[in-house]
PDB file of C-alpha atoms in Angstrom:
ATOM      1  CA  MET H 164     -27.000  34.207 -26.013  1.00  0.00           C
ATOM      2  CA  GLY H 165     -28.868  35.767 -22.707  1.00  0.00           C
ATOM      3  CA  ASP H 166     -27.391  36.238 -19.767  1.00  0.00           C
ATOM      4  CA  SER H 167     -29.617  33.141 -18.226  1.00  0.00           C
ATOM      5  CA  MET H 168     -27.647  30.905 -20.617  1.00  0.00           C
ATOM      6  CA  LYS H 169     -24.191  32.749 -19.801  1.00  0.00           C
ATOM      7  CA  LYS H 170     -24.893  31.875 -16.024  1.00  0.00           C
ATOM      8  CA  ILE H 171     -26.342  28.242 -16.523  1.00  0.00           C
ATOM      9  CA  ILE H 172     -22.852  27.563 -17.955  1.00  0.00           C
ATOM     10  CA  CYS H 173     -20.874  29.436 -15.686  1.00  0.00           C
ATOM     11  CA  PHE H 174     -22.239  27.469 -13.068  1.00  0.00           C
ATOM     12  CA  ILE H 175     -21.801  24.031 -15.032  1.00  0.00           C
ATOM     13  CA  LEU H 176     -17.920  24.674 -14.917  1.00  0.00           C
ATOM     14  CA  VAL H 177     -17.708  25.791 -12.126  1.00  0.00           C
ATOM     15  CA  PHE H 178     -19.138  22.588 -10.470  1.00  0.00           C
ATOM     16  CA  SER H 179     -17.338  20.449 -13.506  1.00  0.00           C
ATOM     17  CA  PHE H 180     -14.212  22.147 -12.052  1.00  0.00           C
ATOM     18  CA  LEU H 181     -15.042  21.368  -8.381  1.00  0.00           C
ATOM     19  CA  LEU H 182     -16.154  17.843  -9.373  1.00  0.00           C
ATOM     20  CA  LEU H 183     -12.524  17.465 -10.881  1.00  0.00           C
ATOM     21  CA  PHE H 184     -10.643  18.857  -7.773  1.00  0.00           C
ATOM     22  CA  THR H 185     -12.647  16.749  -5.229  1.00  0.00           C
ATOM     23  CA  GLY H 186     -11.979  13.843  -7.545  1.00  0.00           C
ATOM     24  CA  CYS H 187      -8.361  13.851  -7.051  1.00  0.00           C
ATOM     25  CA  ASN H 188      -8.670  14.069  -3.190  1.00  0.00           C
ATOM     26  CA  GLN H 189     -10.431  10.467  -2.797  1.00  0.00           C
ATOM     27  CA  PRO H 190      -9.112   7.682  -2.132  1.00  0.00           C
ATOM     28  CA  LYS H 191      -8.195   5.486  -5.183  1.00  0.00           C
ATOM     29  CA  SER H 192      -8.532   1.999  -3.508  1.00  0.00           C
ATOM     30  CA  ASN H 193     -11.246   0.367  -1.011  1.00  0.00           C
ATOM     31  CA  ILE H 194      -8.778  -1.697   0.776  1.00  0.00           C
ATOM     32  CA  GLU H 195      -9.305  -2.409   5.055  1.00  0.00           C
ATOM     33  CA  VAL H 196      -5.766  -0.976   6.186  1.00  0.00           C
ATOM     34  CA  SER H 197      -5.152  -2.865  10.140  1.00  0.00           C
ATOM     35  CA  SER H 198      -2.633  -1.255  12.619  1.00  0.00           C
ATOM     36  CA  PHE H 199       0.712  -2.864  13.395  1.00  0.00           C
ATOM     37  CA  SER H 200       4.026  -2.415  14.830  1.00  0.00           C
ATOM     38  CA  TYR H 201       6.923  -2.297  12.282  1.00  0.00           C
ATOM     39  CA  SER H 202       9.298  -2.421  15.615  1.00  0.00           C
ATOM     40  CA  GLU H 203       8.268  -5.359  17.294  1.00  0.00           C
ATOM     41  CA  HIS H 204       8.529  -7.385  13.984  1.00  0.00           C
ATOM     42  CA  ALA H 205      11.756  -6.046  13.379  1.00  0.00           C
ATOM     43  CA  GLU H 206      12.865  -6.847  16.720  1.00  0.00           C
ATOM     44  CA  ILE H 207      11.289 -10.510  16.154  1.00  0.00           C
ATOM     45  CA  TYR H 208      12.292 -11.251  12.479  1.00  0.00           C
ATOM     46  CA  LYS H 209      16.105  -9.027  13.257  1.00  0.00           C
ATOM     47  CA  ASP H 210      18.153 -12.342  12.489  1.00  0.00           C
ATOM     48  CA  ASN H 211      19.119 -13.624   9.027  1.00  0.00           C
ATOM     49  CA  ASN H 212      17.172 -17.493   9.975  1.00  0.00           C
ATOM     50  CA  PRO H 213      15.459 -19.187   7.945  1.00  0.00           C
ATOM     51  CA  GLY H 214      12.251 -18.024   6.105  1.00  0.00           C
ATOM     52  CA  VAL H 215      13.660 -13.872   6.669  1.00  0.00           C
ATOM     53  CA  LYS H 216      15.288 -12.201   4.588  1.00  0.00           C
ATOM     54  CA  HIS H 217      16.588  -8.615   5.160  1.00  0.00           C
ATOM     55  CA  ASP H 218      18.711  -7.575   1.359  1.00  0.00           C
ATOM     56  CA  GLY H 219      17.997  -8.693  -2.523  1.00  0.00           C
ATOM     57  CA  PHE H 220      14.783  -7.567  -2.634  1.00  0.00           C
ATOM     58  CA  LYS H 221      13.809  -5.547  -5.829  1.00  0.00           C
ATOM     59  CA  ASN H 222      12.405  -2.445  -4.508  1.00  0.00           C
ATOM     60  CA  THR H 223      15.293  -0.048  -4.140  1.00  0.00           C
ATOM     61  CA  ASN H 224      14.293   2.770  -5.840  1.00  0.00           C
ATOM     62  CA  GLU H 225      11.936   5.397  -4.918  1.00  0.00           C
ATOM     63  CA  SER H 226       9.095   5.283  -5.787  1.00  0.00           C
ATOM     64  CA  LYS H 227       6.739   7.410  -2.904  1.00  0.00           C
ATOM     65  CA  LEU H 228       3.410   5.733  -1.557  1.00  0.00           C
ATOM     66  CA  SER H 229      -0.136   7.434  -0.270  1.00  0.00           C
ATOM     67  CA  ASN H 230      -2.607   4.454   0.289  1.00  0.00           C
ATOM     68  CA  ALA H 231      -3.101   0.769   0.861  1.00  0.00           C
ATOM     69  CA  GLU H 232      -3.517   0.501  -3.139  1.00  0.00           C
ATOM     70  CA  ASP H 233      -0.060   1.548  -4.323  1.00  0.00           C
ATOM     71  CA  ALA H 234       1.277  -0.820  -1.242  1.00  0.00           C
ATOM     72  CA  LEU H 235       0.148  -3.673  -2.136  1.00  0.00           C
ATOM     73  CA  GLU H 236       0.671  -2.904  -5.942  1.00  0.00           C
ATOM     74  CA  ARG H 237       4.142  -2.481  -4.757  1.00  0.00           C
ATOM     75  CA  ALA H 238       4.612  -5.102  -2.615  1.00  0.00           C
ATOM     76  CA  LYS H 239       3.379  -7.761  -5.506  1.00  0.00           C
ATOM     77  CA  LYS H 240       6.758  -7.493  -6.978  1.00  0.00           C
ATOM     78  CA  GLU H 241       8.612  -8.323  -4.401  1.00  0.00           C
ATOM     79  CA  CYS H 242       5.414 -11.696  -3.767  1.00  0.00           C
ATOM     80  CA  THR H 243       7.266 -15.450  -4.934  1.00  0.00           C
ATOM     81  CA  ILE H 244       4.497 -17.308  -3.603  1.00  0.00           C
ATOM     82  CA  GLU H 245       1.446 -18.663  -5.016  1.00  0.00           C
ATOM     83  CA  TRP H 246      -1.407 -17.375  -3.301  1.00  0.00           C
ATOM     84  CA  ASP H 247      -5.506 -15.871  -3.933  1.00  0.00           C
ATOM     85  CA  THR H 248      -5.387 -13.563  -0.971  1.00  0.00           C
ATOM     86  CA  SER H 249      -3.878 -10.174   0.988  1.00  0.00           C
ATOM     87  CA  HIS H 250      -3.851  -7.898   3.879  1.00  0.00           C
ATOM     88  CA  VAL H 251      -2.409  -4.661   3.755  1.00  0.00           C
ATOM     89  CA  SER H 252      -1.409  -3.194   7.619  1.00  0.00           C
ATOM     90  CA  PHE H 253       0.491   0.138   8.623  1.00  0.00           C
ATOM     91  CA  ASP H 254       3.001   1.493  11.138  1.00  0.00           C
ATOM     92  CA  LYS H 255       1.223   4.819  11.657  1.00  0.00           C
ATOM     93  CA  GLU H 256       4.703   6.197  14.065  1.00  0.00           C
ATOM     94  CA  LEU H 257       7.244   4.545  11.919  1.00  0.00           C
ATOM     95  CA  SER H 258       5.068   5.234   8.450  1.00  0.00           C
ATOM     96  CA  VAL H 259       6.274   1.146   7.229  1.00  0.00           C
ATOM     97  CA  TRP H 260       3.381  -0.836   5.580  1.00  0.00           C
ATOM     98  CA  MET H 261       3.622  -4.218   6.052  1.00  0.00           C
ATOM     99  CA  VAL H 262       1.399  -6.147   3.277  1.00  0.00           C
ATOM    100  CA  SER H 263       0.721 -10.270   3.122  1.00  0.00           C
ATOM    101  CA  PHE H 264       0.355 -12.667   1.115  1.00  0.00           C
ATOM    102  CA  TYR H 265      -1.862 -16.101   1.689  1.00  0.00           C
ATOM    103  CA  THR H 266      -3.708 -18.829   0.176  1.00  0.00           C
ATOM    104  CA  GLU H 267      -7.205 -18.352   1.668  1.00  0.00           C
ATOM    105  CA  GLY H 268      -7.949 -21.275   4.510  1.00  0.00           C
ATOM    106  CA  MET H 269      -4.384 -22.798   4.397  1.00  0.00           C
ATOM    107  CA  LEU H 270      -2.109 -22.963   7.438  1.00  0.00           C
ATOM    108  CA  GLY H 271       1.450 -21.311   6.597  1.00  0.00           C
ATOM    109  CA  GLY H 272       2.775 -20.733   3.086  1.00  0.00           C
ATOM    110  CA  ASP H 273       2.656 -17.406   3.748  1.00  0.00           C
ATOM    111  CA  GLN H 274       4.969 -13.971   2.805  1.00  0.00           C
ATOM    112  CA  CYS H 275       4.452 -10.554   4.188  1.00  0.00           C
ATOM    113  CA  VAL H 276       6.733  -7.597   2.354  1.00  0.00           C
ATOM    114  CA  TYR H 277       7.952  -4.766   4.454  1.00  0.00           C
ATOM    115  CA  LEU H 278       8.054  -1.109   2.581  1.00  0.00           C
ATOM    116  CA  ASP H 279       8.488   2.358   3.441  1.00  0.00           C
ATOM    117  CA  SER H 280       6.553   4.765   2.214  1.00  0.00           C
ATOM    118  CA  ASN H 281       9.022   5.422  -0.262  1.00  0.00           C
ATOM    119  CA  GLY H 282       8.663   2.025  -1.777  1.00  0.00           C
ATOM    120  CA  ILE H 283      11.221   0.194  -0.583  1.00  0.00           C
ATOM    121  CA  THR H 284      11.291  -2.996   0.884  1.00  0.00           C
ATOM    122  CA  LEU H 285      12.571  -3.451   4.458  1.00  0.00           C
ATOM    123  CA  LEU H 286      11.797  -6.448   5.346  1.00  0.00           C
ATOM    124  CA  ILE H 287      10.130 -10.340   3.743  1.00  0.00           C
ATOM    125  CA  VAL H 288       8.885 -12.790   5.999  1.00  0.00           C
ATOM    126  CA  TYR H 289       8.279 -16.217   4.826  1.00  0.00           C
ATOM    127  CA  GLY H 290       5.758 -18.410   6.832  1.00  0.00           C
ATOM    128  CA  GLU H 291       5.624 -21.948   7.670  1.00  0.00           C
TER     129      GLU H 291
END
């Protein structure tokens, strides 16, 4: 094998490793994420009013949430309504995700699941 062939093989290997490592840092999702204040929501839904759930959750073991796709998949485990649309929000200050499930064009009947960054469900609120 000639020197030029070795250089080409070396270049291909280096390029392949670069692609491999930069590919790992790419986001897994194109989900648009809005911001919200969990503190404000928690204050509004602090009581055990109808439609507000503070315990009895399925997500009680840790599962690190790295992005909106992770939060959506984790929140689906808590979802108990029929839905065709979801929206993900994030509170950067407290590292809390809010995933809203609803049927497009229908008023009420929605469900919001609040998760900490470790995938633990903190709160569920059902809309009317």
